Short mmCIF file of C-alpha atoms in Angstrom, two decimals:
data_model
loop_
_atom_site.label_atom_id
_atom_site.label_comp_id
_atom_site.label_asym_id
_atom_site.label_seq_id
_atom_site.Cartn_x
_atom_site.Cartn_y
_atom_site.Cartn_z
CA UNK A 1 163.82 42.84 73.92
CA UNK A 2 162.72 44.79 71.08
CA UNK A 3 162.22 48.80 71.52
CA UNK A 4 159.90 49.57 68.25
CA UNK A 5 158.31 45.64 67.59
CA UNK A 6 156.01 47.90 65.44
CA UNK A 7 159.08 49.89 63.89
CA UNK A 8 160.18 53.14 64.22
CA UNK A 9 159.58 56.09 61.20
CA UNK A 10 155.80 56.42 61.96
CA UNK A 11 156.18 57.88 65.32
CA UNK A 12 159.06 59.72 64.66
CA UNK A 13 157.56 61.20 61.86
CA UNK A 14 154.16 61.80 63.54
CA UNK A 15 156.19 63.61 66.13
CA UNK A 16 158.23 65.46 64.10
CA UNK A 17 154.80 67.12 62.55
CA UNK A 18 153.18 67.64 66.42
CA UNK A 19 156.40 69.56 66.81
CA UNK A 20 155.38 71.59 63.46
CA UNK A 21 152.15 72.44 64.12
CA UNK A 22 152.91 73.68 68.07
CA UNK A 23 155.78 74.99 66.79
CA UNK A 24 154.30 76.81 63.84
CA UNK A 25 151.03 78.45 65.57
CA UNK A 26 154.28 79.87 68.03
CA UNK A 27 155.94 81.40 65.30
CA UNK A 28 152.92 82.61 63.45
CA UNK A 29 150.65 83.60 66.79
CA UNK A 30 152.49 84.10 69.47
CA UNK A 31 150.33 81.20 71.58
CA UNK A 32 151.77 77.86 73.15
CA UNK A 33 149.21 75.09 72.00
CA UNK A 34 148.90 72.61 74.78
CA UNK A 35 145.91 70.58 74.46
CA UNK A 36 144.31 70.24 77.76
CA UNK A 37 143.42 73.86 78.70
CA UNK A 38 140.38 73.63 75.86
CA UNK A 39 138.71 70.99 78.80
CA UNK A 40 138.39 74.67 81.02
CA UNK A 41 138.58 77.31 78.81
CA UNK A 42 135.24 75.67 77.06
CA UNK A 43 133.19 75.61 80.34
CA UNK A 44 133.86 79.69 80.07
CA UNK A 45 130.80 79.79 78.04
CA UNK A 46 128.72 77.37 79.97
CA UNK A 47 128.98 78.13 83.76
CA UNK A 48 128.93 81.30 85.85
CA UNK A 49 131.47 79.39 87.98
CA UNK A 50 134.47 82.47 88.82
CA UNK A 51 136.84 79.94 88.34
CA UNK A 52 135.79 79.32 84.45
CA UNK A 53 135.03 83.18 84.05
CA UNK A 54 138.80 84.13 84.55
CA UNK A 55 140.11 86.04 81.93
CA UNK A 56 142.82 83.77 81.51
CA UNK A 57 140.20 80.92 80.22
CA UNK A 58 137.61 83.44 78.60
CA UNK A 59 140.00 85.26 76.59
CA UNK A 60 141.50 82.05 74.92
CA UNK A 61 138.04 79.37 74.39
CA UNK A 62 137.77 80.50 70.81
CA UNK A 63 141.17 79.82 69.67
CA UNK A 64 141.57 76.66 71.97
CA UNK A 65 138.22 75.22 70.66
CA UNK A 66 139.76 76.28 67.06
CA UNK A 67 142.75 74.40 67.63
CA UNK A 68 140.74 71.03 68.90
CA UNK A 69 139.06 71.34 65.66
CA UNK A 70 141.96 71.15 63.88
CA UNK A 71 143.37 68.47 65.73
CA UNK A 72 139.44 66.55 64.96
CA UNK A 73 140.09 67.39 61.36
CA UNK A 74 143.91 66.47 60.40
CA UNK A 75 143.19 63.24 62.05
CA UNK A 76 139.85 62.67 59.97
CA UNK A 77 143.02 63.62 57.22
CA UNK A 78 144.57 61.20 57.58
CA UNK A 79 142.12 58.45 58.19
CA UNK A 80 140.55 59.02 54.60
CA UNK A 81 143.91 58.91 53.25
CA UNK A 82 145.52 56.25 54.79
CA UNK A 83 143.39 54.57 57.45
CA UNK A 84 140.97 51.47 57.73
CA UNK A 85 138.14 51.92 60.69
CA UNK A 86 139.58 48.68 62.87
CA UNK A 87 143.18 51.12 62.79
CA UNK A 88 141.81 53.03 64.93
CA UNK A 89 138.42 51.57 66.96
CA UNK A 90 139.66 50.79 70.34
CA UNK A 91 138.66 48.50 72.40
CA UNK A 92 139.89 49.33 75.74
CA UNK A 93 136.34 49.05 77.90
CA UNK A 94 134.26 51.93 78.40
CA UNK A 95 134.61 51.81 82.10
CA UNK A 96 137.97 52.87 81.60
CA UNK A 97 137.59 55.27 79.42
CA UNK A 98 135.36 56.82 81.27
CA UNK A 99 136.93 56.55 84.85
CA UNK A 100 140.72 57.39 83.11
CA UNK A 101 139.39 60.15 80.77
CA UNK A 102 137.75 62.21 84.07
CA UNK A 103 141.02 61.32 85.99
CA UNK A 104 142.74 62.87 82.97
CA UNK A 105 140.83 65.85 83.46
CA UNK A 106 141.11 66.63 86.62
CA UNK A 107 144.51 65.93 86.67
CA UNK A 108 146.04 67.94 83.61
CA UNK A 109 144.20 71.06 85.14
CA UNK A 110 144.86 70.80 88.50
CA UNK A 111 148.87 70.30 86.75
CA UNK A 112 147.68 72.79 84.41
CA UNK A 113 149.33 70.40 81.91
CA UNK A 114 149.30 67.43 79.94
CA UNK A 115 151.30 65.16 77.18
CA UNK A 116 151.05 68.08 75.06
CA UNK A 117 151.48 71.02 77.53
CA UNK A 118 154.07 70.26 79.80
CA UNK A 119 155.39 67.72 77.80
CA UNK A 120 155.76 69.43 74.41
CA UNK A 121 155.60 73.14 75.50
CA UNK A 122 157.09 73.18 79.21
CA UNK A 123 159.95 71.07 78.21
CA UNK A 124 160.56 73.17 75.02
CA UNK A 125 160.58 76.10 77.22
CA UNK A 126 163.09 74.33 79.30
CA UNK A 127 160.26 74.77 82.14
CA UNK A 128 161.23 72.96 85.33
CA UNK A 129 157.58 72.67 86.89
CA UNK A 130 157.04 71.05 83.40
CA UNK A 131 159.87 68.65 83.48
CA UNK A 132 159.44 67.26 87.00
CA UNK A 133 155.53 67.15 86.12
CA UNK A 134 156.20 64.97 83.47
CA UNK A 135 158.07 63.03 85.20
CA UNK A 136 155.60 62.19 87.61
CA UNK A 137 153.11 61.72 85.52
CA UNK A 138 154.94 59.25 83.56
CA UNK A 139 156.28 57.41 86.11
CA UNK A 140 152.76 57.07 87.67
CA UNK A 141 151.09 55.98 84.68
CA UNK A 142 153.98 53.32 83.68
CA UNK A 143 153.04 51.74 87.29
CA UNK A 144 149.42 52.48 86.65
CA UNK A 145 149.21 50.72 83.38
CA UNK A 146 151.43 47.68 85.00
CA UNK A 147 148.99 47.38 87.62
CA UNK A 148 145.65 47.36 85.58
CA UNK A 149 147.39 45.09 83.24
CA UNK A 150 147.99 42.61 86.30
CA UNK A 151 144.86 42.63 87.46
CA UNK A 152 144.13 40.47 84.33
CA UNK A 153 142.07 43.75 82.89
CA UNK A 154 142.34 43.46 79.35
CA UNK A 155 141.62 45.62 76.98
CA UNK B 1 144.05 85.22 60.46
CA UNK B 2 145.25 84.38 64.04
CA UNK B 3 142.70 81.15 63.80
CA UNK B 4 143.41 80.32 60.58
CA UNK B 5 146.92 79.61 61.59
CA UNK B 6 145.68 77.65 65.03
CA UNK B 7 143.60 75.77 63.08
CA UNK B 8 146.26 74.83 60.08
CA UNK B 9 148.94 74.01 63.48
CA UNK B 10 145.77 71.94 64.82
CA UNK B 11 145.72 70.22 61.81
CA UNK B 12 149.20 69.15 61.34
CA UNK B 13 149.38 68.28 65.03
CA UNK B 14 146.19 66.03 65.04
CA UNK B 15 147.71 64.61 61.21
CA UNK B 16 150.69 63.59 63.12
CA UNK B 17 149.20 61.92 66.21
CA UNK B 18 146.85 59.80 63.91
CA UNK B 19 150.05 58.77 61.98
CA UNK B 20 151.69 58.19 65.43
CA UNK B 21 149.17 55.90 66.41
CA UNK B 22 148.96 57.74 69.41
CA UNK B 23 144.90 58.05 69.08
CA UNK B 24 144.75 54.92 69.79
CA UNK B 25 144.67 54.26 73.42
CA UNK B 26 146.03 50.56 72.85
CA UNK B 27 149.31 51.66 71.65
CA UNK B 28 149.91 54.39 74.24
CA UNK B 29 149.29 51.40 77.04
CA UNK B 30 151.35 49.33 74.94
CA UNK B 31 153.55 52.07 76.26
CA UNK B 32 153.35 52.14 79.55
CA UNK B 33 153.47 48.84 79.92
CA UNK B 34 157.07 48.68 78.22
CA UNK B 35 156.28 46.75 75.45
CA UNK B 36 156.71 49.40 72.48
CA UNK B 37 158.63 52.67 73.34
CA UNK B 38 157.18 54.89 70.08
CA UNK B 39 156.19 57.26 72.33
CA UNK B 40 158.93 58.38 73.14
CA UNK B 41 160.16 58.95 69.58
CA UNK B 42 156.82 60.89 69.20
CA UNK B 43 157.83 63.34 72.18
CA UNK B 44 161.61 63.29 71.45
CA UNK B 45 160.56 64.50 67.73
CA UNK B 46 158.09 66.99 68.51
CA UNK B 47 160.03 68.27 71.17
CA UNK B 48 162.88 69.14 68.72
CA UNK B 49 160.92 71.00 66.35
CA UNK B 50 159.27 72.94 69.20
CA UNK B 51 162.10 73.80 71.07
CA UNK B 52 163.76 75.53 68.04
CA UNK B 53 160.68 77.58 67.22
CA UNK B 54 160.79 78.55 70.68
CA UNK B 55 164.20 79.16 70.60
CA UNK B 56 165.34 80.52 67.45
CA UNK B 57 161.92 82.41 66.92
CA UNK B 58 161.87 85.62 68.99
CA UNK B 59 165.72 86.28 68.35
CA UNK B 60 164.81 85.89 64.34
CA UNK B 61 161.86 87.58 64.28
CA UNK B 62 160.92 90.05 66.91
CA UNK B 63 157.17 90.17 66.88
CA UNK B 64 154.93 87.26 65.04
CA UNK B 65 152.61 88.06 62.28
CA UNK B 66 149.62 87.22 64.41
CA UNK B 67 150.27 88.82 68.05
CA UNK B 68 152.50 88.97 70.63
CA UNK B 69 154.76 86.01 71.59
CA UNK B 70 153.15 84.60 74.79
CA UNK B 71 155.91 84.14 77.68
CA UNK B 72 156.40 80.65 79.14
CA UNK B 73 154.37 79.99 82.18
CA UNK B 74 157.32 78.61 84.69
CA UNK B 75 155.40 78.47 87.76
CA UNK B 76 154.99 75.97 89.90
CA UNK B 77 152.15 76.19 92.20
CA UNK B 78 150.18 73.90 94.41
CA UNK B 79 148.65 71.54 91.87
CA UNK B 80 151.26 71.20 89.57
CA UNK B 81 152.65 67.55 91.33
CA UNK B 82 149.14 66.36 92.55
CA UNK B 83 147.61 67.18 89.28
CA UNK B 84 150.37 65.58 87.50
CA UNK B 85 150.16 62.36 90.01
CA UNK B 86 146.01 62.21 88.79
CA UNK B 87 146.54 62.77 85.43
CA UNK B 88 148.89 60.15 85.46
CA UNK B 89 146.21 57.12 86.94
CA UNK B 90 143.71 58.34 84.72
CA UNK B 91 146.48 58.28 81.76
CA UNK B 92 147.56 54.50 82.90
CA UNK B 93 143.99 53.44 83.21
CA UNK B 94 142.79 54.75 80.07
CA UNK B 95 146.07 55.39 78.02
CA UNK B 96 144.44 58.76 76.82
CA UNK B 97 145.29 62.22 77.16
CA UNK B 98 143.63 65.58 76.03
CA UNK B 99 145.57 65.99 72.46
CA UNK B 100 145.12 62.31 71.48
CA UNK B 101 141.68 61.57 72.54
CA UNK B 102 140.33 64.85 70.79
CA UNK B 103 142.35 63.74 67.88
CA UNK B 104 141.07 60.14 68.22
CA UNK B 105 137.60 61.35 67.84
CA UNK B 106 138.84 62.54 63.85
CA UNK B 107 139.88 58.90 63.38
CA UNK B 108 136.10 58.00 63.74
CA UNK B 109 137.04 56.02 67.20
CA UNK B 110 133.19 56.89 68.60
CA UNK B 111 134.50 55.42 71.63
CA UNK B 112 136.40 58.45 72.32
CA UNK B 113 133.38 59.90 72.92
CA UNK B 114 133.54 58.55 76.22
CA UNK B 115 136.79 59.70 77.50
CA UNK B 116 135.81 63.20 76.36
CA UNK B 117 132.63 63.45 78.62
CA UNK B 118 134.86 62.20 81.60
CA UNK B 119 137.87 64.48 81.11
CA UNK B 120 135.47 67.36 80.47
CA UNK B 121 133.68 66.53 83.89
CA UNK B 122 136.92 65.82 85.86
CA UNK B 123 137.99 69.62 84.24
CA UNK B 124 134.44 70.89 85.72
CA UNK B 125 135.46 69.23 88.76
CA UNK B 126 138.59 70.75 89.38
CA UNK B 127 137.13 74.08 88.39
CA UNK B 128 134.50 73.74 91.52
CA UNK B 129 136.49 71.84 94.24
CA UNK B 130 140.22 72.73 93.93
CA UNK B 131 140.47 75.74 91.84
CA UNK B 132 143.20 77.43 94.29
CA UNK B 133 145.72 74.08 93.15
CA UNK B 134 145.95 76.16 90.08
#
C-alpha cells in the first residue's frame, strides 16, 4: 500500500505555509487563527441571541471575517496561477454537503474547535482538550467516511 | 494594521490549503477512507511552523507589533468531546471543515456554497440550543 499515490511535496508544502500564516498573524497580532469561530462570531451582528452578543464573539467578528477573506482570496491566488476549474469543482452530492457542512458547524462550536483550531492551534499550544479533541474527531470521521463509503454512496 | 496582517496570514493560509488540495472535499475523504494520507503531512507541517511561533515568539519578542499575545485557551468544558464527536460525522460525511470549505469557495468550487449555509446554521444552532456545552 502506497501512503502519498498522489505524492508527497504539495501537502507538505501547503502545510508548511498554513503553519506560516497562523503562525505569522501570532507573531505579528497576538491572535490564534482557528477557522471555525468566524461561523459564531459572524451571527454577532445578525441576532440579539446573548449567546452571539458575548464579548468574546463581538469583540473578534471583524478580524475573523478579515481572516476568512483572506483565506477566500489566497485560494482564488492560487487558482489563477496554477489551477484549472475541474481541480477543484467537487462533486461530492449536495445532500452531503449540506447535511456534513451543518454537522460541521455545530460540532466545531460546541468543541469550540476544528481542523484548524484544535488541530493547528491547540496542539501547537500543546493543549490537551485540543489533542484528545482531535483525536476524536478524527477517529470518528475515519469510521464515518468508511461507513458512507460502504453504503455504496459515491461521490 | 492589526487586519492587514490577519488578512496577509489569511492569505498564505488559504494559498496553502488550495495547494494542499485540501479544498477539495474529495481528497480529504480520500483521507479518511485511508487511501491517501496527505493530510497528515498538511497538519504535521503546519503544526511545526506554528508551534515554533508559539514557542519561540513571546521569549524573543515580548510584546507583538499589533497587540497583546492572546493566552492559549486550555479548557476543557462540556462540549469539547461531544462537539468534537459531531464535527467529526459531519467531517466524514462531507470531508469539509471550516478553513477548507471557506477556502474552497476562492477556488471557484460554487458548490461550497452549500456546506457554508449548513455549517453557518448548525453554528446558529448551537448558539440557541446548547450554548452552556461551550
Amino acid at each position: 500500500m502506497e501512503l502519498f499515490p498522489n505524492g508527497w511535496w504539495p501537502y507538505l508544502a501547503g502545510g508548511l505555509l498554513v503553519g506560516t500564516g497562523v503562525g505569522g498573524i501570532f507573531l505579528v497580532t497576538g491572535l490564534r487563527a482557528g477557522a471555525s469561530s468566524v461561523l459564531t462570531t459572524t451571527w454577532s451582528w445578525l441576532s440579539r441571541c446573548d449567546y452571539f452578543q458575548r464579548p468574546v464573539f463581538r469583540d473578534a467578528r471583524t478580524w475573523r471575517l478579515v481572516f476568512s477573506l483572506g483565506l477566500v482570496a489566497g485560494a482564488a491566488a492560487y487558482a489563477v496561477l496554477f489551477g484549472r476549474d475541474e481541480d477543484f469543482l467537487t462533486e461530492v452530492a449536495p445532500w452531503r454537503l449540506l447535511v456534513g457542512g451543518a454537522l460541521v458547524g455545530f460540532g466545531t462550536r460546541l468543541s469550540r474547535g476544528c481542523t484548524s483550531g484544535h488541530g493547528i492551534c491547540g496542539i501547537s499550544a500543546g493543549s490537551r482538550p485540543s489533542m484528545l479533541a482531535v483525536a476524536v474527531f478524527m477517529g470518528v470521521a475515519v469510521l464515518t467516511a468508511q461507513a458512507v463509503r460502504a453504503m455504496g454512496i459515491t461521490p | 494594521m492589526k487586519l492587514v496582517a490577519v488578512l496577509l496570514g489569511g492569505l498564505v493560509f488559504g494559498f496553502g490549503l488550495a495547494l494542499s488540495g485540501m479544498t477539495k472535499p474529495e481528497v480529504v475523504l480520500s483521507f479518511l477512507q485511508l487511501e491517501d494520507f496527505g493530510l497528515v503531512l498538511v497538519m504535521a507541517g503546519a503544526i511545526a511552523v506554528t508551534a515554533t511561533a508559539f514557542h519561540l515568539g513571546p521569549r524573543l519578542v515580548a510584546t507583538p507589533p499589533c497587540g497583546d499575545y492572546e493566552p492559549a485557551d486550555k479548557t476543557r468544558r462540556r462540549g469539547t468531546i461531544a462537539g468534537a464527536v459531531v464535527f467529526g460525522l459531519g467531517w466524514g460525511v462531507a470531508g469539509i471543515c471550516p478553513g477548507a470549505m471557506i477556502a474552497s469557495l476562492g477556488t471557484g468550487n460554487w458548490f461550497i456554497l452549500i456546506g457554508i449555509a449548513g455549517a453557518l446554521a448548525g453554528a446558529y444552532l448551537q448558539g440557541r440550543v446548547w450554548p452552556e456545552g461551550s
